PDB file of C-alpha atoms in Angstrom:
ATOM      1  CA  UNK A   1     -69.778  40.865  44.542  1.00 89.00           C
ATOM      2  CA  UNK A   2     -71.152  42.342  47.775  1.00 95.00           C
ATOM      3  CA  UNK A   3     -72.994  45.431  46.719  1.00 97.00           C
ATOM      4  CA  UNK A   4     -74.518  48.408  49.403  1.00 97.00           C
ATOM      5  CA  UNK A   5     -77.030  50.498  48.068  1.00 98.00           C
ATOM      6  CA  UNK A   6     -78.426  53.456  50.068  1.00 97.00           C
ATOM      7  CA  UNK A   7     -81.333  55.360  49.109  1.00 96.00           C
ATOM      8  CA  UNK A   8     -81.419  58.563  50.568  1.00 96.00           C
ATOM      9  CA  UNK A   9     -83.029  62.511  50.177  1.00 93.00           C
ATOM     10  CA  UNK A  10     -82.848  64.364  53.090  1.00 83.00           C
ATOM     11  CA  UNK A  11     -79.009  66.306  53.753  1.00 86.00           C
ATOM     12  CA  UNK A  12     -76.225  65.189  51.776  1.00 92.00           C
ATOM     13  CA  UNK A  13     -75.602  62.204  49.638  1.00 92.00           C
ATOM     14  CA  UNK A  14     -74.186  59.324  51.399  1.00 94.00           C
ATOM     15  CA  UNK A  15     -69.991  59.698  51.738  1.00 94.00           C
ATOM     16  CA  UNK A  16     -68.126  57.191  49.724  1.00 93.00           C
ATOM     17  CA  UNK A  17     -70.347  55.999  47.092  1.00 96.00           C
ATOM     18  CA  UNK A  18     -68.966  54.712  43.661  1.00 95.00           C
ATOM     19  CA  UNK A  19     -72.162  55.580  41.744  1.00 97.00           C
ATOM     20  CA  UNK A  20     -74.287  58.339  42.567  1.00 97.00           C
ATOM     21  CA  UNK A  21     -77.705  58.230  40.697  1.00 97.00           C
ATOM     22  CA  UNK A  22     -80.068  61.464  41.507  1.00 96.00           C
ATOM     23  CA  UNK A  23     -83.540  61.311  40.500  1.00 95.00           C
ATOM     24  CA  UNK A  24     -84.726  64.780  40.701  1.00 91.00           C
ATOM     25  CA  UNK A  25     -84.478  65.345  37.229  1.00 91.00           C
ATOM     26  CA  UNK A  26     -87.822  62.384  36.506  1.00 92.00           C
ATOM     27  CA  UNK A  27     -90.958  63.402  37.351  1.00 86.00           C
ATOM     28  CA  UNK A  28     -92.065  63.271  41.119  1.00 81.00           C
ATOM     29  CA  UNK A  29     -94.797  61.132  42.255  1.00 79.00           C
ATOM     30  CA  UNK A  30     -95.382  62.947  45.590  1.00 70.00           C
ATOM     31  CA  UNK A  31     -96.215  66.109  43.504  1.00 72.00           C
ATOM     32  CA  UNK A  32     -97.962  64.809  40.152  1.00 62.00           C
ATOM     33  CA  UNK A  33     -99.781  61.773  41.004  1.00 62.00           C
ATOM     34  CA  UNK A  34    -100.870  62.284  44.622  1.00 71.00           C
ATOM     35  CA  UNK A  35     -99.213  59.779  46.435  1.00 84.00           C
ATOM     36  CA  UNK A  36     -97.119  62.338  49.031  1.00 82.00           C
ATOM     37  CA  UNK A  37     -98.280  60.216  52.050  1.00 82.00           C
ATOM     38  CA  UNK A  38     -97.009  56.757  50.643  1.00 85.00           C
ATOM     39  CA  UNK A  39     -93.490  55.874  50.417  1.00 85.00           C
ATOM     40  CA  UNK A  40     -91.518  53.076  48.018  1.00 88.00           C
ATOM     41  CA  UNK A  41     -93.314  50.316  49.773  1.00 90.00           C
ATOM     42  CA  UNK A  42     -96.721  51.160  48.517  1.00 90.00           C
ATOM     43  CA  UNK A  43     -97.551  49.692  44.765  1.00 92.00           C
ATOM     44  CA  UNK A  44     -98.815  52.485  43.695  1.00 91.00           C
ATOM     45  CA  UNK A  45     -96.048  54.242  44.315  1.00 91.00           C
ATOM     46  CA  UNK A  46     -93.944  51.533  42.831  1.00 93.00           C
ATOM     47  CA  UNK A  47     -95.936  51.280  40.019  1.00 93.00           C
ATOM     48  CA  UNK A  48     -95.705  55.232  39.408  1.00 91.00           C
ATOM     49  CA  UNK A  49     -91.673  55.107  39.522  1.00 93.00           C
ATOM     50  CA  UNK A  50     -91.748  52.133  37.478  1.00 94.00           C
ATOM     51  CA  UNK A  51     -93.917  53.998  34.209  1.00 94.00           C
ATOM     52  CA  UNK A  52     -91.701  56.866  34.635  1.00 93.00           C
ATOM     53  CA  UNK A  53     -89.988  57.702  31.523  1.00 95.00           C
ATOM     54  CA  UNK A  54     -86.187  57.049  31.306  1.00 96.00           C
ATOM     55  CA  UNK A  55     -85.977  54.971  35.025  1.00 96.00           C
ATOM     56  CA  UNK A  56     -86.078  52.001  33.053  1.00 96.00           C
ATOM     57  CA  UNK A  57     -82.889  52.812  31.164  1.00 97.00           C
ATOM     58  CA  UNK A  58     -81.506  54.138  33.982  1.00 97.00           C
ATOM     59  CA  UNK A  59     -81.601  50.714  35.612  1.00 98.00           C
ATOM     60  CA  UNK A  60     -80.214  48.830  32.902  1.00 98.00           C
ATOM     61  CA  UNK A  61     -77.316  51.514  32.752  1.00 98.00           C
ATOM     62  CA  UNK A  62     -76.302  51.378  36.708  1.00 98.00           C
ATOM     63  CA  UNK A  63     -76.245  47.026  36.473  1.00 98.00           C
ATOM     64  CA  UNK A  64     -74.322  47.267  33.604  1.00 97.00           C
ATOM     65  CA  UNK A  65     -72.138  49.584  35.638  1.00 96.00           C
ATOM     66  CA  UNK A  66     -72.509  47.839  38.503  1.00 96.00           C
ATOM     67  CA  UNK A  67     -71.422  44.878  36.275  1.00 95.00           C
ATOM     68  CA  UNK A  68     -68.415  46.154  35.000  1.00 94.00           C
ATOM     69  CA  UNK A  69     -67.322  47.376  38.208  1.00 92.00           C
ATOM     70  CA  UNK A  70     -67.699  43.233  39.843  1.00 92.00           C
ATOM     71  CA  UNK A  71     -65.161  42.407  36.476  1.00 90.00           C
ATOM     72  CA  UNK A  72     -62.672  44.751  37.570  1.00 87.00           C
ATOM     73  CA  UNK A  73     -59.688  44.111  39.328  1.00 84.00           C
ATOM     74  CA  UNK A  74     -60.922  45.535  42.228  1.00 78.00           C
ATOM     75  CA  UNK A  75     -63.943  43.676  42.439  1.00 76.00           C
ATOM     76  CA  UNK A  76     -64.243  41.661  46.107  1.00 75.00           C
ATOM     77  CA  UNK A  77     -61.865  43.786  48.110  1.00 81.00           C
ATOM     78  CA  UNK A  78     -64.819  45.644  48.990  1.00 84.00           C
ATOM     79  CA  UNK A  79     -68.318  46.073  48.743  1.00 91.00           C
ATOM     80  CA  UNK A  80     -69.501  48.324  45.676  1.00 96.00           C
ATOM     81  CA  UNK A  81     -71.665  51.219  47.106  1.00 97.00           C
ATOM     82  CA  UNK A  82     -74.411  52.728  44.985  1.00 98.00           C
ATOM     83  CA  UNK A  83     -76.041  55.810  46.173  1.00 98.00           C
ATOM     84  CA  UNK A  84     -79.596  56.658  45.137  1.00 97.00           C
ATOM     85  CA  UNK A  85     -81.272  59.947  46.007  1.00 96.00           C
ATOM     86  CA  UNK A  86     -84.018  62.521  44.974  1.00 93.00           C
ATOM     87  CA  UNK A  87     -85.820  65.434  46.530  1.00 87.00           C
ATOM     88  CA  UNK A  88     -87.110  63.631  49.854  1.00 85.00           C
ATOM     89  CA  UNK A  89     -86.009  59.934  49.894  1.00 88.00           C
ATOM     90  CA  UNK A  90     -89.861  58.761  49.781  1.00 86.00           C
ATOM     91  CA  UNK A  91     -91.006  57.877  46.624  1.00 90.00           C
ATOM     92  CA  UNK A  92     -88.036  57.965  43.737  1.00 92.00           C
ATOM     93  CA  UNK A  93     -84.850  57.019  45.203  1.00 94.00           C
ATOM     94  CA  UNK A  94     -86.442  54.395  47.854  1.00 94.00           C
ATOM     95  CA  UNK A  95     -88.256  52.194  43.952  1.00 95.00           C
ATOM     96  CA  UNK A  96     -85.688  52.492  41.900  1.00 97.00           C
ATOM     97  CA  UNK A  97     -83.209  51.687  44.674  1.00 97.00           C
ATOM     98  CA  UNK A  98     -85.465  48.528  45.771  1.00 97.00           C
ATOM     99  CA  UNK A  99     -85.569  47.566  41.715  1.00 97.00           C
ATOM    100  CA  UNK A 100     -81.406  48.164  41.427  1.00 98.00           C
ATOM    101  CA  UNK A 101     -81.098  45.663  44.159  1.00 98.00           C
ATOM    102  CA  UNK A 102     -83.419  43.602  43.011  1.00 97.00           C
ATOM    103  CA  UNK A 103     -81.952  42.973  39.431  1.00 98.00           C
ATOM    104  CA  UNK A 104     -78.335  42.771  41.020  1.00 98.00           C
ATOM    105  CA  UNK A 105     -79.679  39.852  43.269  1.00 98.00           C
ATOM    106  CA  UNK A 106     -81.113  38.147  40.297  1.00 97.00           C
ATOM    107  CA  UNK A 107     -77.248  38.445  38.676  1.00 96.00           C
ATOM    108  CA  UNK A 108     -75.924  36.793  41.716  1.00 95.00           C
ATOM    109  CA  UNK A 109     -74.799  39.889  43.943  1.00 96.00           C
ATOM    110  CA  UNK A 110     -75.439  39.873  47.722  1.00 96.00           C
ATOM    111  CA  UNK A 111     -77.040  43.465  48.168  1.00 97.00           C
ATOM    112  CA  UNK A 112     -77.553  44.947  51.297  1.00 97.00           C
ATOM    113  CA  UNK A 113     -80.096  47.790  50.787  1.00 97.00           C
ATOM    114  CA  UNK A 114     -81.000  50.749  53.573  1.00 96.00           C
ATOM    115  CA  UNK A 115     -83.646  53.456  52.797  1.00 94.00           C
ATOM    116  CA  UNK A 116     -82.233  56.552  54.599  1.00 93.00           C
ATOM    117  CA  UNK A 117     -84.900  58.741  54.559  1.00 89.00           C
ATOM    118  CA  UNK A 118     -87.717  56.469  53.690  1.00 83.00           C
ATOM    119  CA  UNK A 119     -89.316  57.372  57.429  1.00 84.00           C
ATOM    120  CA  UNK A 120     -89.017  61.374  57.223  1.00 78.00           C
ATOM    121  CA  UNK A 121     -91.767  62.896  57.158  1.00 71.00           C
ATOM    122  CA  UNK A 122     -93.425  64.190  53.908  1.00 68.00           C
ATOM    123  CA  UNK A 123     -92.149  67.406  52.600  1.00 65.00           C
ATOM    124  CA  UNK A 124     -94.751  69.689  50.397  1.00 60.00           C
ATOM    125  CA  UNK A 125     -93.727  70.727  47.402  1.00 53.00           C
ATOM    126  CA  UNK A 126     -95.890  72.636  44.412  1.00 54.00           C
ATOM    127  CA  UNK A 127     -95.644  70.751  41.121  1.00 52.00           C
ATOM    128  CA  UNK A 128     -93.329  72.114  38.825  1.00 47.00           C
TER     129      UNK A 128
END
């Protein structure tokens, strides 16, 4: 199944997604660990987002959806778009969207993935 996932923070969520994960509720990098100038691509930031507690299940819960969604009768008429956002696009929704595509690859999906927002500059927030 061809598969489009779009990470994303800044303005509203992508239009026409199937699944819509937001990530503000897990704990923010940027804010708690120091890494605002990084984004997803860094390994410590990827290493952060991957120790957070509950992203793991998360990610086994969207490829089984994703999963169910490539068995249905729809499956092939069009590609399956997963939206994955948090507060600024940097840090939360740019991982876990790189580590959704990644395990949908592995299960034989072609995956186009786009980071939105991963280029914005870095927003300040207090920790919370």
């Amino acid at each position: 199944m061809d598969i489009r996932i779009t990470s994303f923070g800044h303005g509203p969520a992508p239009a026409g997604a199937h699944i819509t994960l937001d990530l503000r509720h897990f704990r923010d990098p940027h804010v708690h660990l120091g890494l605002s100038a990084l984004t997803a691509r860094d390994r410590r930031v990827i290493r952060a987002v991957k120790r957070t507690p509950g992203v793991e299940q998360l990610l086994a819960a969207t490829v089984a959806q994703a999963q169910a969604y490539a068995r249905g009768p729809g499956a092939g008429a069009h590609p399956l778009h997963i939206a994955v956002g948090c507060a600024d696009g940097r840090h939360r929704a740019g991982v876990t969207a790189y580590l959704l595509a990644r395990r949908l690859r592995r299960r034989g999906h072609q995956v186009a993935l786009h980071h939105r927002d991963l280029h914005c500059p870095v927003v300040e927030r207090a920790a919370t």
